[in-house]
Coordinates of C-alpha atoms (C1' of nucleotides) in Angstrom, one line a residue:
Chain A
M68 CA 30.1 3.1 16.7
N69 CA 27.6 4.0 19.4
A70 CA 25.6 6.6 17.5
S71 CA 22.8 7.5 19.9
L72 CA 20.0 9.3 18.5
A73 CA 19.9 13.1 18.8
P74 CA 16.6 14.1 20.4
K75 CA 15.5 16.2 17.4
E76 CA 12.5 18.4 17.7
G77 CA 9.1 16.8 17.6
K78 CA 9.9 13.8 15.4
P79 CA 9.3 10.4 17.0
L80 CA 12.3 8.1 17.6
Y81 CA 11.4 5.5 15.1
S82 CA 11.3 8.1 12.4
L83 CA 14.7 9.4 13.4
L84 CA 16.0 5.9 13.3
M85 CA 14.6 5.3 9.8
Q86 CA 16.6 8.3 8.5
K87 CA 19.7 7.0 10.2
L88 CA 19.3 3.6 8.7
L89 CA 18.5 5.0 5.3
K90 CA 21.6 7.1 5.3
K91 CA 23.8 4.1 6.4
M92 CA 22.3 1.8 3.7
A93 CA 22.9 4.5 1.1
S94 CA 26.4 5.4 2.0
S95 CA 28.0 2.1 3.1
M96 CA 25.9 -0.9 2.3
K97 CA 25.5 -3.2 -0.7
P98 CA 22.3 -4.9 -2.0
D99 CA 21.5 -8.0 -0.1
E100 CA 23.9 -7.1 2.7
R101 CA 22.6 -8.0 6.1
L102 CA 21.7 -5.3 8.5
P103 CA 22.6 -5.7 12.2
A104 CA 20.1 -7.8 14.2
E105 CA 17.3 -5.9 15.7
R106 CA 18.7 -6.4 19.2
E107 CA 22.0 -5.1 18.0
I108 CA 20.5 -2.0 16.4
S109 CA 18.6 -1.5 19.7
L110 CA 21.9 -1.4 21.6
Q111 CA 23.7 0.7 19.1
Y112 CA 21.2 3.5 19.0
G113 CA 20.0 3.2 22.6
V114 CA 16.3 2.5 21.8
S115 CA 14.1 -0.4 22.6
R116 CA 13.6 -3.3 20.2
A117 CA 10.0 -2.4 19.7
T118 CA 11.1 1.0 18.4
V119 CA 13.6 -0.7 16.1
R120 CA 10.9 -2.9 14.8
Q121 CA 8.6 0.1 14.1
A122 CA 11.3 1.7 12.0
L123 CA 12.1 -1.5 10.2
A124 CA 8.4 -2.2 9.5
A125 CA 8.1 1.2 7.8
L126 CA 11.3 0.6 5.7
E127 CA 10.0 -2.8 4.7
R128 CA 6.7 -1.2 3.5
M129 CA 8.8 1.3 1.5
G130 CA 10.5 -1.7 -0.1
R131 CA 14.0 -0.7 1.1
I132 CA 14.6 -3.8 3.2
Y133 CA 13.3 -7.3 3.4
R134 CA 13.3 -9.6 6.3
V135 CA 13.6 -13.3 6.6
Q136 CA 12.7 -15.1 9.8
G137 CA 15.6 -16.9 11.2
R138 CA 18.1 -15.2 8.9
G139 CA 18.0 -11.5 9.2
T140 CA 17.2 -8.2 7.6
F141 CA 18.6 -7.3 4.3
V142 CA 19.0 -4.3 2.0
S143 CA 16.7 -4.5 -1.0
P144 CA 18.6 -4.7 -4.2
Q145 CA 16.2 -2.9 -6.5
K146 CA 17.3 0.4 -8.0
V147 CA 15.0 1.6 -10.7
H148 CA 11.7 1.6 -8.9
Q149 CA 13.0 2.6 -5.6
G150 CA 11.2 5.3 -3.7
L151 CA 8.4 5.6 -6.1
P152 CA 5.6 7.2 -4.2
G153 CA 2.8 4.7 -3.5
F154 CA 0.8 7.8 -4.0
Y155 CA 1.1 9.3 -7.4
S156 CA 2.0 13.0 -7.6
F157 CA 2.5 14.5 -11.0
S158 CA 5.0 17.0 -9.7
T159 CA 7.2 14.6 -7.9
A160 CA 7.0 12.0 -10.7
M161 CA 8.1 14.5 -13.3
K162 CA 10.9 15.8 -11.1
K163 CA 12.2 12.3 -10.7
L164 CA 12.2 12.0 -14.6
G165 CA 14.3 15.1 -14.7
K166 CA 11.5 17.1 -16.2
T167 CA 10.1 20.4 -15.1
P168 CA 6.5 20.1 -14.0
L169 CA 4.0 23.0 -14.6
S170 CA 0.4 23.2 -13.6
L171 CA -2.1 25.6 -15.1
V172 CA -5.4 26.1 -13.4
L173 CA -7.7 26.6 -16.4
S174 CA -10.8 27.1 -14.4
F175 CA -12.1 27.1 -10.9
S176 CA -15.7 27.2 -10.0
E177 CA -18.2 26.3 -7.3
R178 CA -21.3 24.3 -8.1
E179 CA -23.8 21.9 -6.8
A180 CA -23.2 18.2 -7.2
E181 CA -25.6 16.7 -9.7
E182 CA -26.7 13.1 -9.6
Y183 CA -23.6 11.7 -11.4
L184 CA -21.1 13.6 -9.3
A185 CA -22.9 13.0 -6.1
E186 CA -22.7 9.2 -6.7
K187 CA -19.0 9.4 -7.4
L188 CA -18.2 11.4 -4.3
K189 CA -20.9 9.5 -2.2
V190 CA -22.6 12.7 -1.0
H191 CA -26.1 13.9 -1.3
P192 CA -27.0 15.6 -4.7
G193 CA -27.0 19.4 -4.4
L194 CA -24.0 19.5 -2.0
P195 CA -21.7 22.4 -2.9
I196 CA -18.5 21.3 -4.6
Y197 CA -15.5 22.9 -6.3
Q198 CA -14.7 22.0 -9.8
I199 CA -11.1 22.5 -10.8
L200 CA -9.8 22.0 -14.4
R201 CA -6.0 21.8 -14.6
L202 CA -3.6 21.2 -17.4
R203 CA -0.3 19.6 -16.4
L204 CA 2.8 20.1 -18.4
A205 CA 6.2 18.5 -18.4
D206 CA 9.0 20.7 -19.9
N207 CA 6.2 22.8 -21.3
E208 CA 4.6 19.8 -23.1
P209 CA 1.0 19.1 -22.2
M210 CA 0.7 15.7 -20.6
L211 CA -2.4 15.5 -18.5
L212 CA -5.8 17.2 -18.3
E213 CA -7.3 16.9 -14.9
T214 CA -10.8 17.7 -13.5
S215 CA -11.0 17.6 -9.8
Y216 CA -14.1 17.8 -7.6
L217 CA -13.9 18.6 -3.9
P218 CA -16.7 19.1 -1.4
V219 CA -16.6 22.7 -0.3
E220 CA -17.4 21.9 3.3
R221 CA -14.1 20.1 3.7
F222 CA -12.1 22.8 2.0
P223 CA -13.7 26.2 3.0
G224 CA -12.2 29.2 1.4
L225 CA -10.3 27.4 -1.3
T226 CA -9.2 29.8 -4.0
K227 CA -7.7 29.6 -7.5
Q228 CA -4.7 31.6 -6.3
A229 CA -4.0 29.2 -3.5
L230 CA -4.0 26.3 -6.0
E231 CA -1.7 28.1 -8.3
E232 CA 0.8 28.9 -5.6
S233 CA 1.1 25.4 -4.2
T234 CA 0.5 21.8 -5.2
M235 CA -3.0 20.5 -4.3
Y236 CA -1.8 17.8 -1.9
R237 CA 0.6 20.2 -0.1
L238 CA -2.4 22.5 0.3
F239 CA -4.5 19.7 1.6
R240 CA -1.9 19.0 4.3
S241 CA -0.7 22.4 5.3
R242 CA -3.9 24.3 5.3
Y243 CA -6.7 21.8 5.8
G244 CA -4.8 19.1 7.8
V245 CA -5.8 16.4 5.5
E246 CA -4.7 12.9 6.6
I247 CA -5.2 10.7 3.6
N248 CA -5.8 7.0 4.5
H249 CA -5.9 5.6 0.9
A250 CA -6.9 6.2 -2.6
I251 CA -8.6 4.1 -5.3
E252 CA -7.6 4.6 -8.9
A253 CA -9.2 3.2 -12.0
F254 CA -7.6 3.1 -15.4
Q255 CA -9.1 2.7 -18.8
S256 CA -8.0 3.2 -22.3
V257 CA -10.3 5.4 -24.3
Q258 CA -10.6 7.2 -27.6
T259 CA -9.5 10.8 -27.3
D260 CA -12.4 13.3 -27.3
A261 CA -12.1 16.6 -29.2
R262 CA -11.7 18.8 -26.2
T263 CA -9.0 16.7 -24.7
A264 CA -7.2 16.4 -28.0
Q265 CA -7.2 20.2 -28.3
Y266 CA -5.9 20.8 -24.8
L267 CA -3.3 18.1 -25.1
G268 CA -2.3 19.4 -28.6
M269 CA -2.5 16.0 -30.2
S270 CA -4.5 14.1 -32.8
R271 CA -7.6 12.3 -31.9
A272 CA -6.0 9.1 -33.4
V273 CA -3.8 8.9 -30.3
P274 CA -5.7 7.1 -27.6
S275 CA -5.9 8.5 -24.1
L276 CA -5.5 7.0 -20.7
R277 CA -8.5 7.9 -18.5
I278 CA -7.6 7.8 -14.8
E279 CA -10.2 8.2 -12.0
R280 CA -9.0 8.8 -8.5
F281 CA -11.0 8.6 -5.3
T282 CA -9.1 10.0 -2.3
Y283 CA -10.2 8.8 1.1
E284 CA -9.9 10.5 4.5
R285 CA -11.4 8.9 7.5
G286 CA -13.2 6.5 5.3
R287 CA -14.9 9.3 3.4
I288 CA -14.2 10.6 -0.2
I289 CA -12.6 14.0 -0.2
E290 CA -11.5 14.2 -3.8
Y291 CA -12.6 12.8 -7.0
T292 CA -10.5 13.5 -10.0
E293 CA -11.0 12.5 -13.6
S294 CA -7.8 12.7 -15.8
F295 CA -6.9 12.1 -19.4
A296 CA -3.4 11.5 -20.3
R297 CA -1.8 11.3 -23.8
G298 CA -1.2 7.7 -24.6
D299 CA 1.9 8.2 -26.7
Q300 CA 3.8 10.0 -24.0
F301 CA 2.4 9.2 -20.6
V302 CA 3.0 6.0 -18.6
Y303 CA 1.3 5.9 -15.2
T304 CA 3.1 4.0 -12.5
V305 CA 1.8 2.8 -9.2
R306 CA 3.3 0.7 -6.4
L307 CA 1.0 -1.9 -4.8
E308 CA 1.2 -3.9 -1.5
P309 CA -0.5 -7.1 -0.9
S310 CA -3.6 -6.4 1.2
A311 CA -3.7 -7.5 4.8
K312 CA -6.7 -9.5 3.8
E313 CA -4.6 -12.3 2.5
E314 CA -4.3 -13.4 6.0
F315 CA -7.7 -14.8 5.8
S316 CA -7.3 -17.2 3.0
Chain B
M1084 CA -19.5 -9.5 27.1
N1085 CA -16.1 -10.8 28.0
A1086 CA -15.3 -12.7 24.8
S1087 CA -11.8 -14.0 25.4
L1088 CA -10.0 -15.3 22.4
A1089 CA -10.1 -18.9 21.7
P1090 CA -6.5 -20.2 21.3
K1091 CA -7.0 -21.3 17.7
E1092 CA -4.2 -23.3 16.1
G1093 CA -1.2 -21.5 14.8
K1094 CA -2.7 -18.1 14.1
P1095 CA -1.3 -15.2 16.1
L1096 CA -3.5 -13.4 18.5
Y1097 CA -3.7 -10.1 16.6
S1098 CA -5.0 -12.0 13.6
L1099 CA -7.7 -13.7 15.6
L1100 CA -8.7 -10.3 17.1
M1101 CA -8.9 -8.8 13.6
Q1102 CA -11.4 -11.4 12.6
K1103 CA -13.5 -10.9 15.8
L1104 CA -13.5 -7.1 15.2
L1105 CA -14.4 -7.5 11.5
K1106 CA -17.3 -9.8 12.5
K1107 CA -18.5 -7.4 15.2
M1108 CA -18.4 -4.4 12.8
A1109 CA -20.2 -6.3 10.1
S1110 CA -23.0 -7.5 12.3
S1111 CA -23.7 -4.8 14.8
M1112 CA -22.0 -1.6 14.0
K1113 CA -22.8 1.4 11.8
P1114 CA -20.6 3.6 9.7
D1115 CA -18.7 6.2 11.8
E1116 CA -19.6 4.4 15.0
R1117 CA -16.9 4.5 17.5
L1118 CA -15.1 1.2 18.5
P1119 CA -14.3 0.6 22.1
A1120 CA -11.0 2.4 23.2
E1121 CA -7.9 0.4 22.8
R1122 CA -7.5 -0.2 26.5
E1123 CA -11.1 -1.3 26.6
I1124 CA -10.7 -3.9 23.8
S1125 CA -7.5 -5.0 25.6
L1126 CA -9.6 -5.8 28.7
Q1127 CA -12.5 -7.3 26.8
Y1128 CA -10.5 -9.8 24.9
G1129 CA -7.8 -10.4 27.4
V1130 CA -4.8 -9.3 25.3
S1131 CA -2.3 -6.5 25.7
R1132 CA -2.7 -3.1 24.3
A1133 CA 0.2 -3.7 21.9
T1134 CA -1.6 -6.6 20.4
V1135 CA -4.8 -4.6 20.0
R1136 CA -2.8 -1.9 18.3
Q1137 CA -1.3 -4.5 15.9
A1138 CA -4.7 -5.7 14.9
L1139 CA -6.1 -2.1 14.5
A1140 CA -3.1 -1.1 12.4
A1141 CA -3.9 -3.9 10.0
L1142 CA -7.5 -3.0 9.9
E1143 CA -6.6 0.6 9.2
R1144 CA -4.4 -0.4 6.3
M1145 CA -7.3 -2.4 4.9
G1146 CA -9.4 0.8 5.1
R1147 CA -11.9 -0.8 7.4
I1148 CA -11.4 1.7 10.3
Y1149 CA -10.0 5.1 10.8
R1150 CA -8.4 6.6 13.9
V1151 CA -8.3 10.1 15.2
Q1152 CA -5.9 11.0 17.9
G1153 CA -7.8 12.1 21.0
R1154 CA -11.1 11.0 19.7
G1155 CA -11.1 7.3 19.0
T1156 CA -11.3 4.6 16.4
F1157 CA -14.2 4.5 14.0
V1158 CA -15.8 2.2 11.4
S1159 CA -15.1 3.3 7.9
P1160 CA -18.3 4.3 6.1
Q1161 CA -17.2 3.2 2.5
K1162 CA -19.1 0.5 0.8
V1163 CA -18.3 0.3 -2.8
H1164 CA -14.6 0.0 -2.8
Q1165 CA -14.4 -2.0 0.3
G1166 CA -12.2 -5.0 0.3
L1167 CA -10.7 -4.3 -3.0
P1168 CA -7.5 -6.2 -3.1
G1169 CA -4.5 -3.9 -3.0
F1170 CA -3.1 -6.5 -5.2
Y1171 CA -5.0 -7.1 -8.4
S1172 CA -6.1 -10.6 -9.2
F1173 CA -8.1 -11.1 -12.4
S1174 CA -10.0 -14.0 -10.9
T1175 CA -11.0 -12.4 -7.6
A1176 CA -11.9 -9.1 -9.4
M1177 CA -14.2 -10.8 -11.8
K1178 CA -15.9 -12.8 -9.1
K1179 CA -16.6 -9.6 -7.2
L1180 CA -18.3 -8.3 -10.4
G1181 CA -20.4 -11.4 -10.5
K1182 CA -18.7 -12.6 -13.6
T1183 CA -17.2 -16.1 -14.2
P1184 CA -13.5 -15.8 -14.9
L1185 CA -11.7 -18.3 -17.2
S1186 CA -8.1 -18.4 -17.9
L1187 CA -6.6 -20.2 -21.0
V1188 CA -3.0 -21.0 -21.2
L1189 CA -2.3 -20.5 -24.8
S1190 CA 1.3 -21.3 -24.7
F1191 CA 4.0 -22.3 -22.2
S1192 CA 7.6 -22.4 -23.1
E1193 CA 11.1 -22.1 -21.7
R1194 CA 13.8 -19.9 -23.2
E1195 CA 16.7 -17.7 -22.4
A1196 CA 16.2 -14.0 -21.5
E1197 CA 17.4 -11.7 -24.3
E1198 CA 18.7 -8.3 -23.6
Y1199 CA 15.3 -6.6 -23.4
L1200 CA 13.7 -9.2 -21.0
A1201 CA 16.8 -9.4 -18.8
E1202 CA 16.6 -5.7 -18.3
K1203 CA 13.0 -5.9 -17.3
L1204 CA 13.6 -8.7 -14.9
K1205 CA 16.9 -7.2 -13.7
V1206 CA 18.8 -10.6 -14.4
H1207 CA 21.7 -11.4 -16.6
P1208 CA 20.9 -12.0 -20.3
G1209 CA 20.8 -15.7 -21.1
L1210 CA 19.1 -16.8 -17.8
P1211 CA 16.5 -19.4 -18.4
I1212 CA 12.9 -18.1 -18.1
Y1213 CA 9.4 -19.3 -18.6
Q1214 CA 7.2 -17.5 -21.1
I1215 CA 3.5 -17.9 -20.5
L1216 CA 0.8 -16.6 -22.7
R1217 CA -2.6 -16.5 -21.3
L1218 CA -6.0 -15.3 -22.3
R1219 CA -8.4 -14.2 -19.6
L1220 CA -12.1 -14.2 -20.1
A1221 CA -15.1 -13.1 -18.2
D1222 CA -18.3 -14.8 -18.9
N1223 CA -16.6 -16.2 -22.0
E1224 CA -15.8 -12.8 -23.3
P1225 CA -12.1 -12.2 -23.9
M1226 CA -10.9 -9.3 -21.7
L1227 CA -7.1 -9.5 -21.3
L1228 CA -4.1 -11.0 -23.1
E1229 CA -1.3 -11.6 -20.7
T1230 CA 2.3 -12.5 -21.3
S1231 CA 4.2 -13.5 -18.1
Y1232 CA 7.9 -14.1 -17.6
L1233 CA 9.3 -16.0 -14.7
P1234 CA 12.8 -17.0 -13.8
V1235 CA 13.1 -20.8 -14.0
E1236 CA 15.4 -21.0 -11.0
R1237 CA 12.7 -19.5 -8.7
F1238 CA 10.0 -21.8 -10.1
P1239 CA 11.6 -25.1 -10.8
G1240 CA 9.4 -27.8 -12.4
L1241 CA 6.6 -25.4 -13.3
T1242 CA 4.3 -26.9 -15.9
K1243 CA 1.4 -25.9 -18.1
Q1244 CA -0.9 -28.4 -16.3
A1245 CA -0.1 -26.8 -12.9
L1246 CA -1.0 -23.4 -14.3
E1247 CA -4.2 -24.6 -15.7
E1248 CA -5.3 -26.3 -12.5
S1249 CA -4.8 -23.3 -10.2
T1250 CA -4.3 -19.5 -10.3
M1251 CA -0.8 -18.3 -10.7
Y1252 CA -0.6 -16.5 -7.3
R1253 CA -2.1 -19.5 -5.5
L1254 CA 0.5 -21.7 -7.2
F1255 CA 3.2 -19.1 -6.1
R1256 CA 2.1 -19.4 -2.5
S1257 CA 1.3 -23.0 -2.1
R1258 CA 4.0 -24.7 -4.1
Y1259 CA 6.9 -22.2 -4.1
G1260 CA 6.3 -20.4 -0.8
V1261 CA 6.5 -17.0 -2.4
E1262 CA 6.1 -14.1 -0.1
I1263 CA 5.4 -11.0 -2.2
N1264 CA 6.6 -7.7 -0.8
H1265 CA 5.2 -5.5 -3.3
A1266 CA 4.5 -4.9 -7.0
I1267 CA 5.0 -2.1 -9.4
E1268 CA 2.5 -1.5 -12.2
A1269 CA 2.6 0.8 -15.2
F1270 CA -0.3 1.7 -17.4
Q1271 CA -0.4 3.2 -20.8
S1272 CA -3.0 3.6 -23.4
V1273 CA -1.9 2.2 -26.8
Q1274 CA -3.3 1.5 -30.2
T1275 CA -4.3 -2.1 -30.5
D1276 CA -1.9 -4.3 -32.5
A1277 CA -3.2 -6.9 -34.9
R1278 CA -2.4 -9.9 -32.8
T1279 CA -4.0 -8.5 -29.7
A1280 CA -7.1 -7.4 -31.7
Q1281 CA -7.5 -11.0 -33.0
Y1282 CA -7.2 -12.6 -29.6
L1283 CA -9.5 -10.2 -27.9
G1284 CA -12.0 -10.4 -30.8
M1285 CA -12.2 -6.7 -31.4
S1286 CA -11.4 -4.0 -34.0
R1287 CA -8.1 -2.3 -34.0
A1288 CA -10.0 1.0 -33.7
V1289 CA -10.6 0.2 -30.0
P1290 CA -7.6 1.3 -28.0
S1291 CA -5.9 -1.1 -25.6
L1292 CA -4.7 -0.6 -22.0
R1293 CA -1.2 -1.8 -21.7
I1294 CA -0.3 -3.0 -18.2
E1295 CA 3.1 -3.9 -17.0
R1296 CA 3.6 -5.6 -13.7
F1297 CA 6.8 -6.2 -11.8
T1298 CA 6.3 -8.4 -8.8
Y1299 CA 9.0 -8.3 -5.9
E1300 CA 10.0 -10.8 -3.5
R1301 CA 12.8 -10.0 -1.1
G1302 CA 13.6 -7.0 -3.2
R1303 CA 14.0 -9.1 -6.3
I1304 CA 11.8 -9.3 -9.3
I1305 CA 10.2 -12.7 -9.6
E1306 CA 7.6 -12.0 -12.3
Y1307 CA 7.2 -9.6 -15.1
T1308 CA 3.9 -9.5 -16.9
E1309 CA 2.8 -7.5 -19.9
S1310 CA -0.9 -7.4 -20.5
F1311 CA -3.3 -5.9 -23.0
A1312 CA -6.9 -5.2 -22.0
R1313 CA -9.7 -4.1 -24.3
G1314 CA -10.4 -0.4 -23.7
D1315 CA -14.1 -0.6 -24.3
Q1316 CA -14.7 -3.2 -21.6
F1317 CA -12.0 -3.3 -19.1
V1318 CA -11.4 -0.9 -16.2
Y1319 CA -8.4 -1.7 -14.1
T1320 CA -8.7 -0.6 -10.4
V1321 CA -6.0 -0.4 -7.8
R1322 CA -5.9 0.7 -4.2
L1323 CA -3.1 2.9 -3.0
E1324 CA -1.7 3.8 0.3
P1325 CA 0.4 6.9 1.0
S1326 CA 4.0 5.9 1.1
A1327 CA 5.8 6.0 4.5
K1328 CA 8.1 8.5 2.8
E1329 CA 5.9 11.4 3.4
E1330 CA 7.3 11.4 6.8
F1331 CA 10.4 13.2 5.3
S1332 CA 8.8 16.2 3.7
Chain C
dT1278 C1' 22.8 -25.1 19.5
dA1279 C1' 23.0 -20.2 18.7
dG1280 C1' 21.1 -16.4 16.5
dT1281 C1' 17.4 -14.4 13.9
dG1282 C1' 12.9 -12.3 13.2
dG1283 C1' 7.7 -12.8 15.0
dT1284 C1' 4.6 -12.4 18.8
dC1285 C1' 3.1 -10.8 23.2
dT1286 C1' 3.0 -8.6 27.9
dA1287 C1' 2.6 -4.8 31.5
dG1288 C1' 3.4 -0.6 32.2
dA1289 C1' 4.7 4.4 31.3
dC1290 C1' 4.4 9.1 29.5
dC1291 C1' 3.0 12.2 25.6
dA1292 C1' -0.2 14.9 22.3
dC1293 C1' -4.6 15.9 21.2
dA1294 C1' -9.8 16.5 21.5
dA1295 C1' -13.9 17.4 23.9
dA1296 C1' -16.5 18.7 27.9
Chain D
dT686 C1' -9.9 17.5 33.5
dT687 C1' -10.7 13.1 31.4
dG688 C1' -10.2 10.0 27.8
dT689 C1' -8.4 9.0 23.5
dG690 C1' -4.7 7.3 20.2
dG691 C1' 0.7 7.8 19.6
dT692 C1' 5.2 6.6 21.2
dC693 C1' 8.4 4.0 24.0
dT694 C1' 10.5 0.7 27.3
dA695 C1' 12.3 -3.9 29.2
dG696 C1' 11.6 -8.2 29.1
dA697 C1' 9.7 -12.9 27.7
dC698 C1' 8.8 -16.9 24.7
dC699 C1' 8.1 -18.9 20.0
dA700 C1' 9.3 -20.3 15.1
dC701 C1' 12.6 -20.6 11.9
dT702 C1' 17.5 -21.0 9.9
dA703 C1' 22.0 -22.4 9.7
dA704 C1' 26.1 -24.3 11.5

DNA sequence: TAGTGGTCTAGACCACAAA
DNA sequence: TTGTGGTCTAGACCACTAA
């Protein structure tokens, strides 16, 4: 089965190979089944072994395969948590759960960063920032109240309309060419305040999950979001990878 | 400054190069300063460009550098969140905060997985598992109540003593050669139950942060932990990386 | 011993950014 | 146009696993 890779437009070879392998695993392979050896894949698809390894490394980071030196490369058996975005997106998470996500932009304004915010965003106080208040619903049930802060200089010309028409991260990518390196999130369980209780339509007796997110591009914070989720409905899931730092233990 | 790499025992070249670059950045470089070009580093240290790229890729994943095509590789300016383990460890997190961590093993037992647990661990009901109840303290203040479940077959001969003498993850590595691929964590805000309130020494009026962790090795769950943290003291922080999946959007 | 993944080399061309 | 990171090749040797 010498399935050489079609030279699709623009996409690098290792990316095309990833898709081929994903398709193959989904359609004809079982959990823990061994994939062909790297040199074998290299021959089958007519690419170099380095390219094969680049594709396999990405699949390994996605948790779709695991490799054992001396034995081979195998299909990961997990099912439930598969494909969870390392990066949380309310929209995609809700779709995976079979719910219809909805996002309402409650307010959109421009202001200057006061001390507190400037420290969060690691910018100088007084820098112009957008403040965006959004209510996120799943099947028309309020789930999450989000307040996002973005430096104006990184997102010039951002409007409420644009946010309502697309998701924030899609907008980041398509219109501002944002390349996220990583994000830091912090979780805390808190008593629900009156405003949040009202927006989420619940009693203050129900505790809230407070989520802070710092999004980094080129080592710089380009988004700070503080969210409150209703504790009785909302479970927030993340996927972690061991830091490369463990190499130095 | 032709600092060729000393052939240290065992460690691969790219790992040695990482350490050299980290040291150089820490001692003599400023945020956003440009590193030498890849080809230049390759010459300076006498290694191939592929090896340089392997080292830089790891540093990029750690958030220590960022790369811009056509421009160069730069030192990340962040300070506060730097070096946060992608992987949460209570002990290291507390040390970073300048607090003294303490871990008490309250109980250690072996049992068979009932339906509920078997589903969490994705094993057959009836499989022998360890159940470990631990209380984690920072500066002698109770912070976290953890219940961990491990399949006995993966950790034969595990004892309470061993757990008390070392941290769990250190034990995993040194004694059982565990190679963690990734972990999934889920967060939820809940009302504190009586037992947790008692162990954590707080009122039930304070909400708790419920944390579930599924740790994966070779695509298989080797640890399931359910934790409760006191909401008024404990903030749980994680570091995320965008999933490779975004390539397919 | 044979086969696997892990590391490394030397070189090439491409896409992008800045002067 | 020059220099950068991004992709890719062909080949080599090492470390580990299993027969």
